[in-house]
Amino acid sequence: MQKRLEIEAKDFLEYAYRKAVLRLKDYTYFKKDKLTFLDNNNETMKIPGYVARSRKNYRFNHKTQKLEKKCIQCEKYFEVELYKEGKFADIHDEDQIHFCSEISGYAVRCKKCNHEKELEDSEKLKREKDLSSKGGYSFNIKISDQNIKYIRMLAAVESVTEEDFANNCLDVIRKNNKLEYKYDKKLE
């Protein structure tokens, strides 16, 4: 019984290995030192120049004979070029991914992810404008765990935001500690 299980396990491992190899042969992934692929006639073919700049986001599908571009955000592949008779022909759908230029190639994000990023960026810009319209600026500092707990606790007690509480603390310190600077130093 144990020998039979060992044989079945060995057969399964061989089968899984063959499937993995076949799956890898379906695609050619490009590397710095490997910017070519074998076509159906086993001839070495070069890829378009712009693929070299972003090689990790491209692959060649041998079944469909198409070059595919990966979105860096959702990691979905989009068909962008068809390989036929030794040449690449543009087949991309502009509603899915944008073609920038012959030099830079295709956009790093698909249209959907790019739209989401633009919305996030505009919301971030809007928040920054709202903050500056209140007469303030964004200022990032590292605060100890004890101080952040203190700020959060007292802000909750006073029913204000942590930002307002921190600003109120600085206002009190500034009012009670007048600083005077003497600029009597002569220029030499």
Coordinates of C-alpha atoms in Angstrom, one line a residue:
M1 CA 0.0 0.0 0.0
Q2 CA 2.8 2.4 0.9
K3 CA 4.7 1.6 -2.2
R4 CA 1.6 2.3 -4.3
L5 CA 1.1 5.7 -2.6
E6 CA 4.8 6.5 -3.2
I7 CA 4.3 5.7 -6.9
E8 CA 1.1 7.8 -7.1
A9 CA 2.9 10.7 -5.3
K10 CA 5.8 10.5 -7.7
D11 CA 3.5 10.4 -10.7
F12 CA 1.6 13.4 -9.4
L13 CA 4.9 15.3 -8.9
E14 CA 6.0 14.5 -12.4
Y15 CA 2.6 15.6 -13.8
A16 CA 2.6 18.8 -11.8
Y17 CA 6.2 19.6 -13.0
R18 CA 5.2 19.0 -16.6
K19 CA 2.2 21.3 -16.2
A20 CA 4.3 24.0 -14.6
V21 CA 6.9 23.8 -17.4
L22 CA 4.1 23.9 -20.1
R23 CA 2.6 26.9 -18.3
L24 CA 6.0 28.7 -18.3
K25 CA 6.5 27.9 -22.0
D26 CA 3.2 29.6 -22.8
Y27 CA 4.8 32.9 -21.9
T28 CA 8.2 34.5 -22.2
Y29 CA 9.0 36.9 -19.4
F30 CA 11.7 39.4 -20.2
K31 CA 14.8 40.1 -18.1
K32 CA 17.8 42.5 -18.4
D33 CA 19.9 39.9 -20.2
K34 CA 16.9 38.3 -22.0
L35 CA 15.1 40.7 -24.3
T36 CA 14.3 38.2 -27.0
F37 CA 11.8 35.3 -27.6
L38 CA 11.5 32.3 -29.9
D39 CA 8.8 32.6 -32.5
N40 CA 6.9 29.6 -34.0
N41 CA 9.8 28.9 -36.4
N42 CA 12.2 28.8 -33.4
E43 CA 13.9 32.0 -34.6
T44 CA 15.1 34.5 -32.0
M45 CA 13.1 37.7 -32.3
K46 CA 13.8 41.0 -30.6
I47 CA 11.1 42.9 -28.7
P48 CA 10.2 46.6 -29.3
G49 CA 12.7 49.0 -27.7
Y50 CA 10.3 50.5 -25.1
V51 CA 9.8 47.0 -23.6
A52 CA 13.4 47.1 -22.3
R53 CA 12.7 50.1 -20.0
S54 CA 9.8 48.3 -18.3
R55 CA 10.6 44.7 -19.1
K56 CA 9.2 43.2 -15.9
N57 CA 5.8 44.5 -16.8
Y58 CA 5.7 42.8 -20.2
R59 CA 5.3 39.2 -21.4
F60 CA 4.9 37.5 -24.7
N61 CA 2.0 35.0 -25.0
H62 CA 3.1 32.2 -27.4
K63 CA -0.4 30.8 -27.8
T64 CA -2.0 34.0 -29.0
Q65 CA 1.3 35.5 -30.4
K66 CA 0.6 38.7 -28.5
L67 CA 2.7 41.0 -26.4
E68 CA 1.0 41.8 -23.1
K69 CA 1.5 44.7 -20.7
K70 CA 0.9 44.4 -16.9
C71 CA -0.8 47.2 -14.9
I72 CA 1.4 47.9 -11.9
Q73 CA -1.6 48.5 -9.7
C74 CA -4.1 45.7 -10.4
E75 CA -1.5 43.4 -12.0
K76 CA -3.8 42.5 -14.8
Y77 CA -2.3 41.8 -18.3
F78 CA -3.6 43.7 -21.4
E79 CA -2.9 42.6 -25.0
V80 CA -1.1 45.5 -26.7
E81 CA 0.7 44.1 -29.8
L82 CA 0.3 41.2 -32.2
Y83 CA 3.3 39.5 -33.5
K84 CA 2.8 38.5 -37.2
E85 CA 5.4 37.7 -39.9
G86 CA 8.3 39.0 -37.9
K87 CA 6.7 42.3 -36.9
F88 CA 4.7 43.7 -34.1
A89 CA 1.3 45.4 -34.9
D90 CA -0.5 47.6 -32.4
I91 CA -3.8 46.0 -31.3
H92 CA -4.3 47.7 -27.9
D93 CA -7.7 49.0 -26.7
E94 CA -7.3 52.6 -25.8
D95 CA -10.2 52.2 -23.3
Q96 CA -8.1 49.7 -21.4
I97 CA -4.5 51.0 -21.5
H98 CA -3.0 54.2 -23.0
F99 CA -0.2 54.2 -25.6
C100 CA 2.1 57.1 -24.7
S101 CA 4.8 57.1 -27.5
E102 CA 7.2 54.9 -29.5
I103 CA 9.9 55.8 -27.0
S104 CA 8.1 55.2 -23.7
G105 CA 5.5 52.6 -24.8
Y106 CA 2.4 52.0 -22.8
A107 CA 1.2 53.6 -19.6
V108 CA 2.2 51.9 -16.4
R109 CA -1.4 51.7 -15.2
C110 CA -4.6 50.6 -17.0
K111 CA -7.3 53.3 -17.5
K112 CA -9.4 52.1 -14.6
C113 CA -6.5 52.2 -12.1
N114 CA -5.2 55.5 -13.6
H115 CA -8.6 57.1 -13.1
E116 CA -8.7 55.8 -9.4
K117 CA -5.2 57.3 -8.8
E118 CA -6.3 60.6 -10.4
L119 CA -9.3 60.7 -8.0
E120 CA -7.1 60.0 -5.0
D121 CA -4.6 62.6 -6.1
S122 CA -7.3 65.3 -6.6
E123 CA -8.8 64.4 -3.2
K124 CA -5.3 64.7 -1.6
L125 CA -4.8 68.1 -3.3
K126 CA -8.2 69.3 -2.2
R127 CA -7.4 68.3 1.4
E128 CA -4.1 70.2 1.2
K129 CA -5.8 73.3 -0.3
D130 CA -8.5 73.1 2.5
L131 CA -5.7 73.0 5.1
S132 CA -3.8 75.9 3.6
S133 CA -7.0 77.9 3.2
K134 CA -7.4 77.6 7.0
G135 CA -4.0 79.3 7.3
G136 CA -2.2 76.1 8.0
Y137 CA 0.3 73.8 6.4
S138 CA 0.9 70.1 6.5
F139 CA 3.8 69.3 8.9
N140 CA 4.9 65.8 9.6
I141 CA 6.8 65.0 12.8
K142 CA 7.5 61.9 14.8
I143 CA 5.9 62.0 18.2
S144 CA 6.6 59.5 21.1
D145 CA 4.0 57.0 21.9
Q146 CA 3.3 58.7 25.3
N147 CA 2.8 62.1 23.7
I148 CA 0.5 60.8 21.0
K149 CA -1.6 59.0 23.7
Y150 CA -1.7 62.2 25.7
I151 CA -2.8 64.3 22.6
R152 CA -5.5 61.8 21.7
M153 CA -6.8 61.5 25.2
L154 CA -7.0 65.3 25.8
A155 CA -8.4 66.0 22.4
A156 CA -11.2 63.5 23.0
V157 CA -11.9 65.1 26.5
E158 CA -12.1 68.6 24.9
S159 CA -14.0 67.3 21.9
V160 CA -11.6 68.7 19.3
T161 CA -9.5 67.1 16.7
E162 CA -5.9 66.0 17.5
E163 CA -4.7 68.6 15.0
D164 CA -6.7 71.4 16.7
F165 CA -5.5 70.3 20.1
A166 CA -1.8 70.2 19.1
N167 CA -2.3 73.7 17.5
N168 CA -3.9 75.0 20.7
C169 CA -1.0 73.6 22.8
L170 CA 1.5 75.4 20.6
D171 CA -0.6 78.7 20.7
V172 CA -0.5 78.5 24.6
I173 CA 3.3 77.9 24.6
R174 CA 3.9 80.7 22.1
K175 CA 1.8 83.2 24.1
N176 CA 3.5 82.4 27.4
N177 CA 7.0 82.3 26.1
K178 CA 7.7 85.5 24.1
L179 CA 10.9 85.0 22.1
E180 CA 13.0 88.0 21.2
Y181 CA 15.6 88.0 18.6
K182 CA 18.4 90.5 18.4
Y183 CA 19.7 91.2 15.0
D184 CA 22.3 93.8 16.0
K185 CA 25.1 91.8 14.5
K186 CA 27.0 93.9 12.0
L187 CA 27.7 92.5 8.6
E188 CA 31.4 92.3 7.9

